[in-house]
Short mmCIF file of C-alpha atoms in Angstrom, two decimals:
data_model
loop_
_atom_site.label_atom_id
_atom_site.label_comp_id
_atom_site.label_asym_id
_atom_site.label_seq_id
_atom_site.Cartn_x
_atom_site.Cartn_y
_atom_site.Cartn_z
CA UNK C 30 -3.63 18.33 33.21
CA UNK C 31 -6.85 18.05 31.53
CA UNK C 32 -5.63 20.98 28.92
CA UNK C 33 -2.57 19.05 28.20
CA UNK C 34 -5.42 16.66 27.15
CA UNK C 35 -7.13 18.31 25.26
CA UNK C 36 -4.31 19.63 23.12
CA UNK C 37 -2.72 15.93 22.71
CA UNK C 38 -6.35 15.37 21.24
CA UNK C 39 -6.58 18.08 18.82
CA UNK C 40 -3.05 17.26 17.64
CA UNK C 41 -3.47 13.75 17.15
CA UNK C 42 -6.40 14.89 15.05
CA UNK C 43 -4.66 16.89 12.98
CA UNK C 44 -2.19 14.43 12.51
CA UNK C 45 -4.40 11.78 11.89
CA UNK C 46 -6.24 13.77 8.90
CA UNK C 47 -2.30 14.27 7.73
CA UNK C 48 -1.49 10.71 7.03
CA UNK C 49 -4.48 10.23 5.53
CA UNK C 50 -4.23 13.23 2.84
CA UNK C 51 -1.56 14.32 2.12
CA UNK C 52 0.55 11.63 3.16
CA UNK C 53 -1.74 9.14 1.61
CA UNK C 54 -0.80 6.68 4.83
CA UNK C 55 -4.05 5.22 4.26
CA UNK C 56 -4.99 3.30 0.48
CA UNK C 57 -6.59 1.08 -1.30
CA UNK C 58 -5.87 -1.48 -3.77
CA UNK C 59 -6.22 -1.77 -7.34
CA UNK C 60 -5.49 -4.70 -9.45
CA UNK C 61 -4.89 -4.88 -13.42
CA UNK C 62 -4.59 -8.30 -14.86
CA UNK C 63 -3.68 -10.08 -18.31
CA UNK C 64 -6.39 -11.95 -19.38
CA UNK C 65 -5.76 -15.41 -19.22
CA UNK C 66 -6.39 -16.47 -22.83
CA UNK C 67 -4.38 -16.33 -26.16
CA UNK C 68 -1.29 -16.47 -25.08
CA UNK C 69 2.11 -18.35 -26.25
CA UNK C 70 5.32 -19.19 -24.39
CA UNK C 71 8.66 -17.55 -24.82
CA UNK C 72 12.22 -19.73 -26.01
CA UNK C 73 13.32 -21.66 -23.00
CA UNK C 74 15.30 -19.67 -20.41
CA UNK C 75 18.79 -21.25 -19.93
CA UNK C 76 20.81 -20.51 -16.09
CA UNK C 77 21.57 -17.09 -16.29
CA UNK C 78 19.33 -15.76 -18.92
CA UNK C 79 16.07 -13.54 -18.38
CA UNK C 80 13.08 -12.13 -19.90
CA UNK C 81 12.31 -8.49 -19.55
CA UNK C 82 9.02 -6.71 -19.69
CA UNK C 83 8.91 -3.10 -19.60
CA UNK C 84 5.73 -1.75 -17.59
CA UNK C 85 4.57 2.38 -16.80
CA UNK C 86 3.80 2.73 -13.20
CA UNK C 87 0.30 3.13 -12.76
CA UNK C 88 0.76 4.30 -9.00
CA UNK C 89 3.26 5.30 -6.53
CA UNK C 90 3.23 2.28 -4.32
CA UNK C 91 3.47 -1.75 -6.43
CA UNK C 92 2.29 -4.14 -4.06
CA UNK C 93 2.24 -7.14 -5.83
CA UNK C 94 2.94 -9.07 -9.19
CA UNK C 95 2.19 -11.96 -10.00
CA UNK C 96 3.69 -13.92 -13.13
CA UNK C 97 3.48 -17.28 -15.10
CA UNK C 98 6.06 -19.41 -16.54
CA UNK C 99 5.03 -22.92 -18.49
CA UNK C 100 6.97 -26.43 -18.06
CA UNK C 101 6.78 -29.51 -19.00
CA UNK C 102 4.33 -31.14 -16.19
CA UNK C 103 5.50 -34.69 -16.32
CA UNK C 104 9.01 -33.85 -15.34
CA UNK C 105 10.21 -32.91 -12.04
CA UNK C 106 11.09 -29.47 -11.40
CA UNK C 107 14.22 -27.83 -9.10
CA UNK C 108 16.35 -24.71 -8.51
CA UNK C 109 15.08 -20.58 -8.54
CA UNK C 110 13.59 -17.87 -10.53
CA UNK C 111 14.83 -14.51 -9.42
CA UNK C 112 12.65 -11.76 -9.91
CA UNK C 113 13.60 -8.40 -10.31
CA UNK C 114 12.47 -4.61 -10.90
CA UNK C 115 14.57 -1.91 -12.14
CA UNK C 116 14.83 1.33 -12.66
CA UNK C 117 17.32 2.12 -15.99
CA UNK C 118 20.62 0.97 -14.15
CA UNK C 119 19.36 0.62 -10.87
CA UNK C 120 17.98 -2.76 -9.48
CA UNK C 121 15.21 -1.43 -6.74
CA UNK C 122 13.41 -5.16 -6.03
CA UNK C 123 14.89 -8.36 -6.25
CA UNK C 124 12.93 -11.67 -4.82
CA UNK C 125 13.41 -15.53 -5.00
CA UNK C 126 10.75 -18.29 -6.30
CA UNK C 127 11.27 -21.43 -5.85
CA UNK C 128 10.55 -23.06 -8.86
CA UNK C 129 8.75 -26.13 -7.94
CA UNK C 130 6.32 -23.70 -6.04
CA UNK C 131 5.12 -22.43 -9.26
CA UNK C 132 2.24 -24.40 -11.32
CA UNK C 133 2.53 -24.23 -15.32
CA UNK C 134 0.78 -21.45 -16.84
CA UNK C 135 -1.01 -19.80 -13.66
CA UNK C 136 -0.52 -16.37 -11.87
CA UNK C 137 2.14 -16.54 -8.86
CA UNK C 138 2.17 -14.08 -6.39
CA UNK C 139 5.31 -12.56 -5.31
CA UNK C 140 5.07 -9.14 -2.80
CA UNK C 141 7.02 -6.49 -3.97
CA UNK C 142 5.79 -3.08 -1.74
CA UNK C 143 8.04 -1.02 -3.22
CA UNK C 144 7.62 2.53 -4.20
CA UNK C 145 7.84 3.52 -7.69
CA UNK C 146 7.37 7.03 -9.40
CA UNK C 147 3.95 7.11 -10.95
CA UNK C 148 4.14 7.14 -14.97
CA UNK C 149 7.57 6.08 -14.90
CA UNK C 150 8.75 3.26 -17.24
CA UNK C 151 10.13 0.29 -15.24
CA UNK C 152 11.98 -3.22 -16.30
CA UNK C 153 10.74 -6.20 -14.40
CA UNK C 154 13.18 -9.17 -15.03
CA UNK C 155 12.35 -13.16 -14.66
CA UNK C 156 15.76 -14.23 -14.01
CA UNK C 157 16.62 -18.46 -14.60
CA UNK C 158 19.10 -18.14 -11.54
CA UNK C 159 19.85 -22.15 -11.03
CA UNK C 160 17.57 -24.13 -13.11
CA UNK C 161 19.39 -26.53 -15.39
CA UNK C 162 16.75 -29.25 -16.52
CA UNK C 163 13.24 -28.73 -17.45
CA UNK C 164 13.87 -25.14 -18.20
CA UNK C 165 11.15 -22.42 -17.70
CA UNK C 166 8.96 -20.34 -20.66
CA UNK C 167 7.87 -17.00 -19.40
CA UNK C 168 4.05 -16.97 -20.52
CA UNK C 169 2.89 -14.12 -22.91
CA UNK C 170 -0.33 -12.36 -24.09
CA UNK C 171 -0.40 -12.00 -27.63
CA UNK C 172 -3.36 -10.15 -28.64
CA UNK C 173 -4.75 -6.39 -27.35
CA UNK C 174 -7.59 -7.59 -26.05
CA UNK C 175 -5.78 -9.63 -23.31
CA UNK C 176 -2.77 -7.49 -22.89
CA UNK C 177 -2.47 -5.23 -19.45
CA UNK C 178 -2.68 -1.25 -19.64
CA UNK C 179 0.65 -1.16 -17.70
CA UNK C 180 2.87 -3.07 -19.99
CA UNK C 181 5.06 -2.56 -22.73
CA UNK C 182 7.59 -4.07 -24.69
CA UNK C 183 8.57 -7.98 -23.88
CA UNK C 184 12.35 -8.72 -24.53
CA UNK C 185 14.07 -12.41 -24.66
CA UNK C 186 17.00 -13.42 -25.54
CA UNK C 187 17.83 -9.57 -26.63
CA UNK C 188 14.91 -9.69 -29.21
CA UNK C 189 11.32 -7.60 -28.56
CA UNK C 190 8.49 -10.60 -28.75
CA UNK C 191 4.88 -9.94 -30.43
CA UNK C 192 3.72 -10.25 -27.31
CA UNK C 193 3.49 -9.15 -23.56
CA UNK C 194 4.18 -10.62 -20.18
CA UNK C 195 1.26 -12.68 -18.76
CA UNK C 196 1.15 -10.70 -15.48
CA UNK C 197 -1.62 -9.05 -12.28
CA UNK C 198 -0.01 -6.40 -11.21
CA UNK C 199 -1.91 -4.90 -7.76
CA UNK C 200 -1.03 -1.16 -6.80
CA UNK C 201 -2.04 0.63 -3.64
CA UNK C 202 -3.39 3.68 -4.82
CA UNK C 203 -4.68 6.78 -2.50
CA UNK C 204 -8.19 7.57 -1.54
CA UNK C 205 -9.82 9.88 -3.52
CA UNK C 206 -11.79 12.73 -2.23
CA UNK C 207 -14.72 11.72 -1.27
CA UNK C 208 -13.16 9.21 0.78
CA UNK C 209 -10.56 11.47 2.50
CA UNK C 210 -13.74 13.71 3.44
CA UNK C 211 -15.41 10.19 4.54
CA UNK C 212 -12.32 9.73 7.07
CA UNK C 213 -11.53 13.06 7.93
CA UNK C 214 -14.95 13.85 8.97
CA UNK C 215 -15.10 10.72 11.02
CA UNK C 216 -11.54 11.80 13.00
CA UNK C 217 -12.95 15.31 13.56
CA UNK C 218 -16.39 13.33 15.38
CA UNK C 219 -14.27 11.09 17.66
CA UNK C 220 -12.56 14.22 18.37
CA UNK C 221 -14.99 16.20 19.49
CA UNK C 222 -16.78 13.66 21.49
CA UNK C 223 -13.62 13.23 23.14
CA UNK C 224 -13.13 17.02 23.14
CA UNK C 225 -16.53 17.71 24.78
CA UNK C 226 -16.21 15.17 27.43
CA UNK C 227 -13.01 16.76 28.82
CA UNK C 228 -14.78 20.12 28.73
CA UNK C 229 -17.39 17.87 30.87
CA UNK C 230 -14.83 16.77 32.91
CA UNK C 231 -13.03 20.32 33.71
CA UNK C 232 -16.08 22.33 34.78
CA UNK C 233 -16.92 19.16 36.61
CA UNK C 234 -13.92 19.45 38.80
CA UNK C 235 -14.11 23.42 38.69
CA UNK C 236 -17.40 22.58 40.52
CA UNK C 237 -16.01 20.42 43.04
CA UNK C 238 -13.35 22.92 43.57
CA UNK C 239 -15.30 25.71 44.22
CA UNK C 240 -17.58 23.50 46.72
CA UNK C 241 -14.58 22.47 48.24
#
C-alpha cells in the first residue's frame, strides 16, 4: 500500500513541475497602459458603427482590457457597447458594457482571458450596439510618449486616426526561470519530506512485522 504511495507522490511531483514549465499553468501578470494625458476623442459612434484598434499580442494569454469612451456628463446615458476581439475574419471575444456603467474618459475593465498567439496582430472593436442619444467617443492617445507598445493603427468610420486607442491591456505571462527553479525546487522538498516519511513509515511496520 505504502509503495502505491509513494509512487502517487513522485508522480504528482512530476506533474506538478509540468504545469508549471512547460505548461506554464502557473503566471503572472503584466500590465501596459496608455498614459492618461494628451489625448482627443474620436467622431461620435452612431448604433451600429465601431472603432477598431489594431494591437500585437504581447503574450499568449489577454486577461484584461480596459478602455475609455467620453460623453457628454450632463445628459443621461442608456443602451450597450459591445466589445470585441478578432482575429482577421474570425471574432474570438465578444463582451457587453453597459453604458451607463462607464464614467467619461476613465479606464473600464472588461475580462477577456482569452488566448491569443504571441506577436500576432489582433483587431479589438468598440461596437455602439443600442445607443441612440448621447452617443459615445472612443478616447485616443495622440502623441508617442503616451501611446501603448501593443497598439497600432486606430480606424473610425473606415479612416486610420493620428492617434491610438486609450487602453491597459493586462497579459498573464509565464514565469521565467528563475522562478520555475524557485517552484520546482520547492515541489521536489515537499516531496521528499513526504517521500522520507513513508520510507519512515514502511521500515516502521517491517519492524512490527518481524516482532510480530
Amino acid at each position: 500500500m505504502i509503495k502505491w504511495v509513494e509512487r502517487g507522490v513522485l508522480l504528482a511531483a512530476i506533474l506538478s513541475m509540468l504545469f508549471v514549465w512547460p505548461y506554464g499553468g502557473i503566471r503572472e501578470d503584466k500590465k501596459d497602459s496608455s498614459l492618461s494625458e494628451d489625448y482627443g476623442y474620436t467622431e461620435p459612434l452612431q448604433v451600429g458603427e465601431y472603432a477598431s484598434q489594431y494591437f500585437v499580442a504581447e503574450t499568449d494569454f489577454l486577461k484584461t482590457l480596459e478602455i475609455a469612451v467620453n460623453y457628454n456628463q450632463e445628459e443621461e446615458r442608456n443602451g450597450l457597447l459591445g466589445l470585441e476581439i478578432w482575429k482577421e475574419d474570425q471574432k474570438i471575444y465578444e463582451g457587453v458594457i453597459p453604458y451607463d456603467a462607464m464614467e467619461s474618459t476613465t479606464f473600464f475593465p472588461a475580462a477577456i482571458e482569452t488566448r491569443l498567439k504571441r506577436g500576432a496582430v489582433y483587431e479589438y472593436r468598440i461596437v455602439n450596439q443600442s445607443i441612440s442619444e448621447n452617443l459615445p467617443q472612443v478616447v485616443y492617445t495622440t502623441t508617442e510618449k503616451a501611446h501603448v507598445l501593443e497598439n497600432q493603427q486606430l480606424v473610425v468610420h473606415e479612416a486610420t486616426v493620428d492617434g491610438q486607442a486609450l487602453n491597459r491591456y493586462t497579459w498573464r505571462e509565464k514565469l521565467d526561470a528563475v522562478s520555475v527553479l524557485e517552484i520546482d525546487s520547492f515541489i521536489a522538498i515537499v516531496a521528499a519530506m513526504i517521500y522520507a516519511v513513508l520510507e519512515q513509515w514502511k521500515r516502521k511496520e517491517k519492524k512490527n512485522n518481524e516482532v510480530g
